[in-house]
PDB file of C-alpha atoms in Angstrom:
ATOM      1  CA  TYR A   1     -10.223   0.089  19.838  1.00 88.00           C
ATOM      2  CA  CYS A   2      -7.587   2.238  17.860  1.00 87.00           C
ATOM      3  CA  ILE A   3      -4.180  -0.336  17.823  1.00 94.00           C
ATOM      4  CA  GLN A   4      -6.507  -2.889  17.075  1.00 95.00           C
ATOM      5  CA  LEU A   5      -5.863  -1.497  12.954  1.00 95.00           C
ATOM      6  CA  TYR A   6      -2.255  -2.249  13.814  1.00 97.00           C
ATOM      7  CA  HIS A   7      -2.537  -5.437  14.981  1.00 97.00           C
ATOM      8  CA  HIS A   8      -5.140  -6.542  12.301  1.00 95.00           C
ATOM      9  CA  LEU A   9      -2.606  -4.752   9.789  1.00 96.00           C
ATOM     10  CA  GLY A  10       0.232  -6.547  11.426  1.00 96.00           C
ATOM     11  CA  ALA A  11      -0.516  -9.960  11.127  1.00 97.00           C
ATOM     12  CA  ALA A  12      -1.336  -9.857   7.252  1.00 97.00           C
ATOM     13  CA  VAL A  13       2.309 -11.579   6.910  1.00 98.00           C
ATOM     14  CA  ASP A  14       5.270 -12.662   9.092  1.00 98.00           C
ATOM     15  CA  LEU A  15       7.708  -9.638  10.781  1.00 98.00           C
ATOM     16  CA  ARG A  16       9.360 -11.702  12.959  1.00 98.00           C
ATOM     17  CA  GLY A  17      12.838 -10.806  11.847  1.00 98.00           C
ATOM     18  CA  LYS A  18      12.125  -8.683   9.313  1.00 98.00           C
ATOM     19  CA  ASP A  19      13.040  -5.076   8.544  1.00 98.00           C
ATOM     20  CA  LEU A  20       9.751  -2.391   8.966  1.00 98.00           C
ATOM     21  CA  VAL A  21       9.130   1.226   8.128  1.00 98.00           C
ATOM     22  CA  GLU A  22       6.622   2.910   9.114  1.00 98.00           C
ATOM     23  CA  ILE A  23       5.740   5.685   6.461  1.00 98.00           C
ATOM     24  CA  GLY A  24       3.428   8.521   8.636  1.00 98.00           C
ATOM     25  CA  CYS A  25       4.179   7.173  11.933  1.00 98.00           C
ATOM     26  CA  GLY A  26       2.731   9.993  13.647  1.00 97.00           C
ATOM     27  CA  ARG A  27       3.733  10.218  17.157  1.00 96.00           C
ATOM     28  CA  GLY A  28       4.350   6.104  17.416  1.00 98.00           C
ATOM     29  CA  GLY A  29       2.263   4.919  19.514  1.00 97.00           C
ATOM     30  CA  GLY A  30       1.545   2.158  16.177  1.00 98.00           C
ATOM     31  CA  LEU A  31       4.469   1.220  15.375  1.00 98.00           C
ATOM     32  CA  SER A  32       5.641   0.679  19.050  1.00 98.00           C
ATOM     33  CA  PHE A  33       2.865  -1.755  19.608  1.00 98.00           C
ATOM     34  CA  ILE A  34       3.761  -3.534  16.902  1.00 98.00           C
ATOM     35  CA  THR A  35       7.528  -3.409  17.515  1.00 97.00           C
ATOM     36  CA  LYS A  36       6.673  -5.307  20.590  1.00 97.00           C
ATOM     37  CA  THR A  37       3.910  -7.353  19.526  1.00 97.00           C
ATOM     38  CA  PHE A  38       5.261  -9.149  16.572  1.00 98.00           C
ATOM     39  CA  GLY A  39       8.738  -8.868  16.903  1.00 97.00           C
ATOM     40  CA  PRO A  40      10.446  -7.150  13.881  1.00 98.00           C
ATOM     41  CA  ALA A  41      14.384  -6.709  13.422  1.00 98.00           C
ATOM     42  CA  THR A  42      14.195  -3.245  13.109  1.00 98.00           C
ATOM     43  CA  ALA A  43      11.171  -0.698  13.018  1.00 98.00           C
ATOM     44  CA  LEU A  44      11.383   2.362  11.866  1.00 98.00           C
ATOM     45  CA  GLY A  45       9.171   5.355  11.712  1.00 98.00           C
ATOM     46  CA  ILE A  46       8.934   8.250   9.464  1.00 98.00           C
ATOM     47  CA  ASP A  47       6.981  11.456   9.917  1.00 98.00           C
ATOM     48  CA  LEU A  48       6.758  14.566   8.036  1.00 98.00           C
ATOM     49  CA  GLU A  49       5.936  16.549  11.349  1.00 97.00           C
ATOM     50  CA  ALA A  50       9.254  17.354  12.625  1.00 97.00           C
ATOM     51  CA  GLY A  51       7.969  17.577  16.431  1.00 97.00           C
ATOM     52  CA  ALA A  52       5.920  14.447  16.094  1.00 97.00           C
ATOM     53  CA  VAL A  53       9.440  12.374  15.498  1.00 98.00           C
ATOM     54  CA  ASP A  54      11.159  14.693  18.420  1.00 98.00           C
ATOM     55  CA  PHE A  55       8.419  13.002  20.756  1.00 98.00           C
ATOM     56  CA  CYS A  56       8.737   9.661  19.431  1.00 98.00           C
ATOM     57  CA  ASN A  57      12.544   9.871  19.859  1.00 96.00           C
ATOM     58  CA  SER A  58      12.495  11.103  23.761  1.00 97.00           C
ATOM     59  CA  PHE A  59       9.500   9.023  24.706  1.00 97.00           C
ATOM     60  CA  TYR A  60      10.132   5.463  23.082  1.00 97.00           C
ATOM     61  CA  ARG A  61      12.990   3.233  24.532  1.00 93.00           C
ATOM     62  CA  GLN A  62      12.572  -0.061  22.420  1.00 94.00           C
ATOM     63  CA  PRO A  63      15.344  -1.963  21.399  1.00 94.00           C
ATOM     64  CA  GLY A  64      15.313  -1.740  17.619  1.00 96.00           C
ATOM     65  CA  LEU A  65      13.316   1.707  17.196  1.00 98.00           C
ATOM     66  CA  SER A  66      13.877   4.459  15.748  1.00 97.00           C
ATOM     67  CA  PHE A  67      12.502   7.898  14.279  1.00 98.00           C
ATOM     68  CA  LEU A  68      12.998   9.862  11.259  1.00 98.00           C
ATOM     69  CA  GLN A  69      11.753  12.730  10.042  1.00 98.00           C
ATOM     70  CA  GLY A  70      11.056  12.113   5.876  1.00 98.00           C
ATOM     71  CA  ASP A  71       8.873  12.410   3.339  1.00 98.00           C
ATOM     72  CA  ALA A  72       6.314   9.758   1.988  1.00 98.00           C
ATOM     73  CA  GLN A  73       7.389  10.695  -1.745  1.00 98.00           C
ATOM     74  CA  ASP A  74      10.971  11.465  -1.712  1.00 98.00           C
ATOM     75  CA  LEU A  75      12.445   9.013   1.476  1.00 97.00           C
ATOM     76  CA  SER A  76      15.936   9.267   1.859  1.00 96.00           C
ATOM     77  CA  LEU A  77      16.386   5.468   2.010  1.00 98.00           C
ATOM     78  CA  ASP A  78      18.524   3.301   0.282  1.00 98.00           C
ATOM     79  CA  ASP A  79      17.224   1.124  -2.637  1.00 98.00           C
ATOM     80  CA  ALA A  80      15.734  -2.412  -0.518  1.00 98.00           C
ATOM     81  CA  SER A  81      16.876  -1.496   2.350  1.00 98.00           C
ATOM     82  CA  CYS A  82      12.832  -2.878   3.890  1.00 98.00           C
ATOM     83  CA  ASP A  83      10.880  -5.689   3.880  1.00 98.00           C
ATOM     84  CA  VAL A  84       7.800  -4.656   4.799  1.00 98.00           C
ATOM     85  CA  ILE A  85       6.473  -1.030   4.511  1.00 98.00           C
ATOM     86  CA  LEU A  86       3.329   0.121   7.051  1.00 98.00           C
ATOM     87  CA  ASN A  87       1.245   2.757   5.958  1.00 98.00           C
ATOM     88  CA  VAL A  88      -2.187   3.329   8.467  1.00 98.00           C
ATOM     89  CA  GLU A  89      -4.797   6.258   7.300  1.00 96.00           C
ATOM     90  CA  SER A  90      -1.995   8.874   6.171  1.00 97.00           C
ATOM     91  CA  SER A  91      -1.497   8.348   2.531  1.00 98.00           C
ATOM     92  CA  HIS A  92      -5.361  10.189   2.201  1.00 97.00           C
ATOM     93  CA  ARG A  93      -2.806  13.595   3.090  1.00 95.00           C
ATOM     94  CA  TYR A  94      -0.318  13.356   0.315  1.00 97.00           C
ATOM     95  CA  PRO A  95      -0.298  14.995  -2.676  1.00 97.00           C
ATOM     96  CA  ASP A  96       1.509  12.802  -4.908  1.00 97.00           C
ATOM     97  CA  MET A  97      -0.142   8.800  -3.942  1.00 98.00           C
ATOM     98  CA  ARG A  98       1.628   7.430  -7.243  1.00 98.00           C
ATOM     99  CA  ALA A  99       5.496   9.019  -5.900  1.00 98.00           C
ATOM    100  CA  PHE A 100       4.733   7.401  -2.686  1.00 98.00           C
ATOM    101  CA  LEU A 101       3.517   4.366  -3.892  1.00 98.00           C
ATOM    102  CA  ALA A 102       6.775   4.758  -6.491  1.00 98.00           C
ATOM    103  CA  GLU A 103       8.747   5.244  -3.095  1.00 98.00           C
ATOM    104  CA  ALA A 104       7.442   2.542  -1.854  1.00 98.00           C
ATOM    105  CA  ARG A 105       8.397   0.208  -4.682  1.00 98.00           C
ATOM    106  CA  ARG A 106      12.144   1.567  -4.447  1.00 98.00           C
ATOM    107  CA  ILE A 107      12.649   0.632  -0.891  1.00 98.00           C
ATOM    108  CA  LEU A 108      11.407  -2.918  -0.641  1.00 98.00           C
ATOM    109  CA  ARG A 109      13.370  -5.615  -1.395  1.00 98.00           C
ATOM    110  CA  PRO A 110      12.181  -8.671  -3.689  1.00 98.00           C
ATOM    111  CA  GLY A 111       9.517 -10.477  -1.695  1.00 98.00           C
ATOM    112  CA  GLY A 112       9.017  -7.517   0.205  1.00 98.00           C
ATOM    113  CA  HIS A 113       5.320  -5.993   1.238  1.00 98.00           C
ATOM    114  CA  LEU A 114       3.726  -3.110   1.638  1.00 98.00           C
ATOM    115  CA  LEU A 115       0.833  -3.148   3.811  1.00 98.00           C
ATOM    116  CA  LEU A 116      -1.616  -0.521   3.851  1.00 98.00           C
ATOM    117  CA  SER A 117      -5.071   0.688   5.621  1.00 98.00           C
ATOM    118  CA  ASP A 118      -6.580   3.455   4.824  1.00 98.00           C
ATOM    119  CA  TYR A 119      -9.784   5.683   3.479  1.00 97.00           C
ATOM    120  CA  ARG A 120     -11.194   7.860   0.657  1.00 98.00           C
ATOM    121  CA  TYR A 121     -14.649   9.320   0.181  1.00 97.00           C
ATOM    122  CA  ASP A 122     -16.373   7.308  -2.652  1.00 97.00           C
ATOM    123  CA  TYR A 123     -16.275   9.844  -5.686  1.00 97.00           C
ATOM    124  CA  GLU A 124     -12.272   9.524  -4.409  1.00 98.00           C
ATOM    125  CA  MET A 125     -12.030   5.893  -5.053  1.00 97.00           C
ATOM    126  CA  PRO A 126     -11.644   5.359  -8.324  1.00 97.00           C
ATOM    127  CA  ALA A 127      -8.433   6.772  -9.239  1.00 97.00           C
ATOM    128  CA  PHE A 128      -7.014   5.490  -5.623  1.00 98.00           C
ATOM    129  CA  GLU A 129      -7.280   1.916  -7.117  1.00 97.00           C
ATOM    130  CA  ARG A 130      -6.291   3.299 -10.228  1.00 97.00           C
ATOM    131  CA  ASP A 131      -2.973   4.361  -9.025  1.00 98.00           C
ATOM    132  CA  LEU A 132      -2.743   1.073  -6.801  1.00 98.00           C
ATOM    133  CA  ARG A 133      -3.333  -1.302  -9.214  1.00 97.00           C
ATOM    134  CA  GLU A 134      -0.267   0.626 -11.685  1.00 97.00           C
ATOM    135  CA  CYS A 135       2.236   0.965  -8.964  1.00 97.00           C
ATOM    136  CA  GLY A 136       3.737  -2.168  -9.838  1.00 98.00           C
ATOM    137  CA  LEU A 137       2.999  -4.244  -6.844  1.00 98.00           C
ATOM    138  CA  ALA A 138       1.152  -7.547  -6.563  1.00 98.00           C
ATOM    139  CA  LEU A 139      -2.099  -7.322  -4.947  1.00 98.00           C
ATOM    140  CA  ARG A 140      -2.286  -9.984  -2.068  1.00 98.00           C
ATOM    141  CA  THR A 141      -5.119  -9.086  -0.137  1.00 98.00           C
ATOM    142  CA  GLU A 142      -7.727  -6.637  -0.575  1.00 98.00           C
ATOM    143  CA  ALA A 143     -10.715  -5.752   2.598  1.00 98.00           C
ATOM    144  CA  ASP A 144     -13.221  -3.043   2.598  1.00 98.00           C
ATOM    145  CA  ILE A 145     -13.502  -2.471   6.513  1.00 97.00           C
ATOM    146  CA  THR A 146     -15.433   0.299   6.947  1.00 98.00           C
ATOM    147  CA  ALA A 147     -18.246  -1.466   9.031  1.00 97.00           C
ATOM    148  CA  ASN A 148     -15.388  -2.376  11.031  1.00 97.00           C
ATOM    149  CA  VAL A 149     -14.054   1.206  11.859  1.00 97.00           C
ATOM    150  CA  LEU A 150     -17.454   1.891  12.133  1.00 97.00           C
ATOM    151  CA  ALA A 151     -17.922  -0.234  15.326  1.00 97.00           C
ATOM    152  CA  ALA A 152     -15.139   0.592  16.648  1.00 97.00           C
ATOM    153  CA  LEU A 153     -16.262   5.217  16.521  1.00 97.00           C
ATOM    154  CA  GLY A 154     -19.654   3.587  17.989  1.00 97.00           C
ATOM    155  CA  LEU A 155     -17.337   1.862  20.957  1.00 97.00           C
ATOM    156  CA  ASP A 156     -14.920   3.983  21.060  1.00 97.00           C
ATOM    157  CA  ASN A 157     -17.199   7.312  21.157  1.00 98.00           C
ATOM    158  CA  ASP A 158     -17.681   7.756  25.420  1.00 97.00           C
ATOM    159  CA  ARG A 159     -13.831   7.665  25.853  1.00 96.00           C
ATOM    160  CA  ARG A 160     -13.655  10.059  22.850  1.00 96.00           C
ATOM    161  CA  ARG A 161     -15.982  12.844  23.820  1.00 97.00           C
ATOM    162  CA  ARG A 162     -14.578  12.683  27.088  1.00 97.00           C
ATOM    163  CA  LEU A 163     -10.765  13.277  26.008  1.00 97.00           C
ATOM    164  CA  VAL A 164     -12.436  16.277  23.731  1.00 98.00           C
ATOM    165  CA  GLY A 165     -14.466  17.738  26.772  1.00 97.00           C
ATOM    166  CA  LYS A 166     -11.042  18.255  29.119  1.00 97.00           C
ATOM    167  CA  MET A 167      -8.498  18.237  26.967  1.00 97.00           C
ATOM    168  CA  ILE A 168      -9.822  21.157  23.750  1.00 97.00           C
ATOM    169  CA  PRO A 169     -11.122  24.626  24.398  1.00 97.00           C
ATOM    170  CA  ARG A 170     -15.361  24.329  24.264  1.00 96.00           C
ATOM    171  CA  PHE A 171     -15.025  26.787  20.994  1.00 97.00           C
ATOM    172  CA  ALA A 172     -12.831  23.672  18.694  1.00 98.00           C
ATOM    173  CA  GLN A 173     -14.974  20.832  20.146  1.00 98.00           C
ATOM    174  CA  ARG A 174     -16.999  20.363  17.241  1.00 97.00           C
ATOM    175  CA  LEU A 175     -13.921  20.336  14.721  1.00 97.00           C
ATOM    176  CA  ALA A 176     -12.373  18.279  17.615  1.00 98.00           C
ATOM    177  CA  LEU A 177     -15.373  15.609  17.037  1.00 98.00           C
ATOM    178  CA  ASN A 178     -15.519  15.404  14.370  1.00 97.00           C
ATOM    179  CA  PHE A 179     -12.036  13.924  13.885  1.00 95.00           C
ATOM    180  CA  ALA A 180     -12.389  11.649  15.780  1.00 95.00           C
ATOM    181  CA  GLY A 181     -15.380  10.584  13.737  1.00 97.00           C
ATOM    182  CA  ALA A 182     -17.457  11.382  17.223  1.00 97.00           C
ATOM    183  CA  VAL A 183     -20.670   9.275  16.678  1.00 97.00           C
ATOM    184  CA  GLY A 184     -23.102  11.871  14.864  1.00 96.00           C
ATOM    185  CA  SER A 185     -20.269  13.814  13.391  1.00 97.00           C
ATOM    186  CA  PRO A 186     -19.752  14.683   9.402  1.00 97.00           C
ATOM    187  CA  CYS A 187     -16.903  12.234   9.533  1.00 97.00           C
ATOM    188  CA  TYR A 188     -18.846   9.711  10.969  1.00 98.00           C
ATOM    189  CA  GLN A 189     -22.081   9.763   9.038  1.00 98.00           C
ATOM    190  CA  LYS A 190     -20.246   9.381   5.792  1.00 97.00           C
ATOM    191  CA  PHE A 191     -19.025   6.499   6.972  1.00 97.00           C
ATOM    192  CA  SER A 192     -22.003   5.638   7.866  1.00 97.00           C
ATOM    193  CA  ALA A 193     -23.075   6.579   4.222  1.00 97.00           C
ATOM    194  CA  HIS A 194     -20.563   4.342   2.834  1.00 96.00           C
ATOM    195  CA  ALA A 195     -20.179   7.857   1.497  1.00 98.00           C
ATOM    196  CA  SER A 196     -16.021   7.344   3.095  1.00 98.00           C
ATOM    197  CA  VAL A 197     -14.927   4.161   2.781  1.00 98.00           C
ATOM    198  CA  TYR A 198     -11.757   2.249   4.591  1.00 98.00           C
ATOM    199  CA  LYS A 199     -10.440  -0.264   3.043  1.00 98.00           C
ATOM    200  CA  GLN A 200      -6.536  -2.467   3.623  1.00 98.00           C
ATOM    201  CA  TYR A 201      -4.409  -3.946   1.362  1.00 98.00           C
ATOM    202  CA  VAL A 202      -1.951  -6.171   1.090  1.00 98.00           C
ATOM    203  CA  PHE A 203       0.958  -5.701  -1.985  1.00 98.00           C
ATOM    204  CA  GLN A 204       4.445  -7.653  -2.443  1.00 98.00           C
ATOM    205  CA  LYS A 205       7.313  -6.631  -4.580  1.00 98.00           C
ATOM    206  CA  THR A 206       7.809  -9.651  -6.539  1.00 95.00           C
TER     207      THR A 206
END
C-alpha cells in the first residue's frame, strides 16, 4: 500500500527517458520502484540524513540510480538540471517551504514537472496552498487523497502492528504506532476527521 502512493504519483507524467530527482528520498525504496517501473534515464535521490543516503548507496545497484546527501532548501544541483522532481511526504518537515519551492523551480528545466504528495493539518492548509500558488510553477492537477490514504492505513493495519510489536521496544510502541498511522492512533484519527488533509499536486515549469 505504501508503494501505491509512489505509483499513483509517478504515473502522473511520462518519466521514460527523463532525468528525475527525488527530494526527501529516505531509504530509497520509493525511488527504486519508480526507476524500475517507469524507466527514467537517471534517478537521483537526495536526503538530509547522511545515514539514509549511505544505506541507499550501499543497498541499491540499479543503472542510473544514485543518492546524494543534501538540503531540500539549498540544493547543490545546477540550474535547469532535471526534468522531474518527486517529493513524497517530506515537505511537511521543511522549516522554509518557500525556499524549497524556489529551489525546485530553479533546478527544473522548462516544461519540467514537480510531483508533490504530502499532508498538512487543516489549519496549515491555507498557508501551504498560498505558498504553492505563489511559487512560480503552473498547477496542472490537484487531488485530495485523504480518503485513499485512510483506506490504505486500514488495509495495512495488521502488518504495521505486527512490525511494531516485533521491532520496537514496548516503551516506545505507542509512539511507533502513531508514526505508522495505525488504526485508532492520533495520526489515524486526524485523517479520519479530516483534521489532517493529504493532497497530491502536479506542477509544471512553463
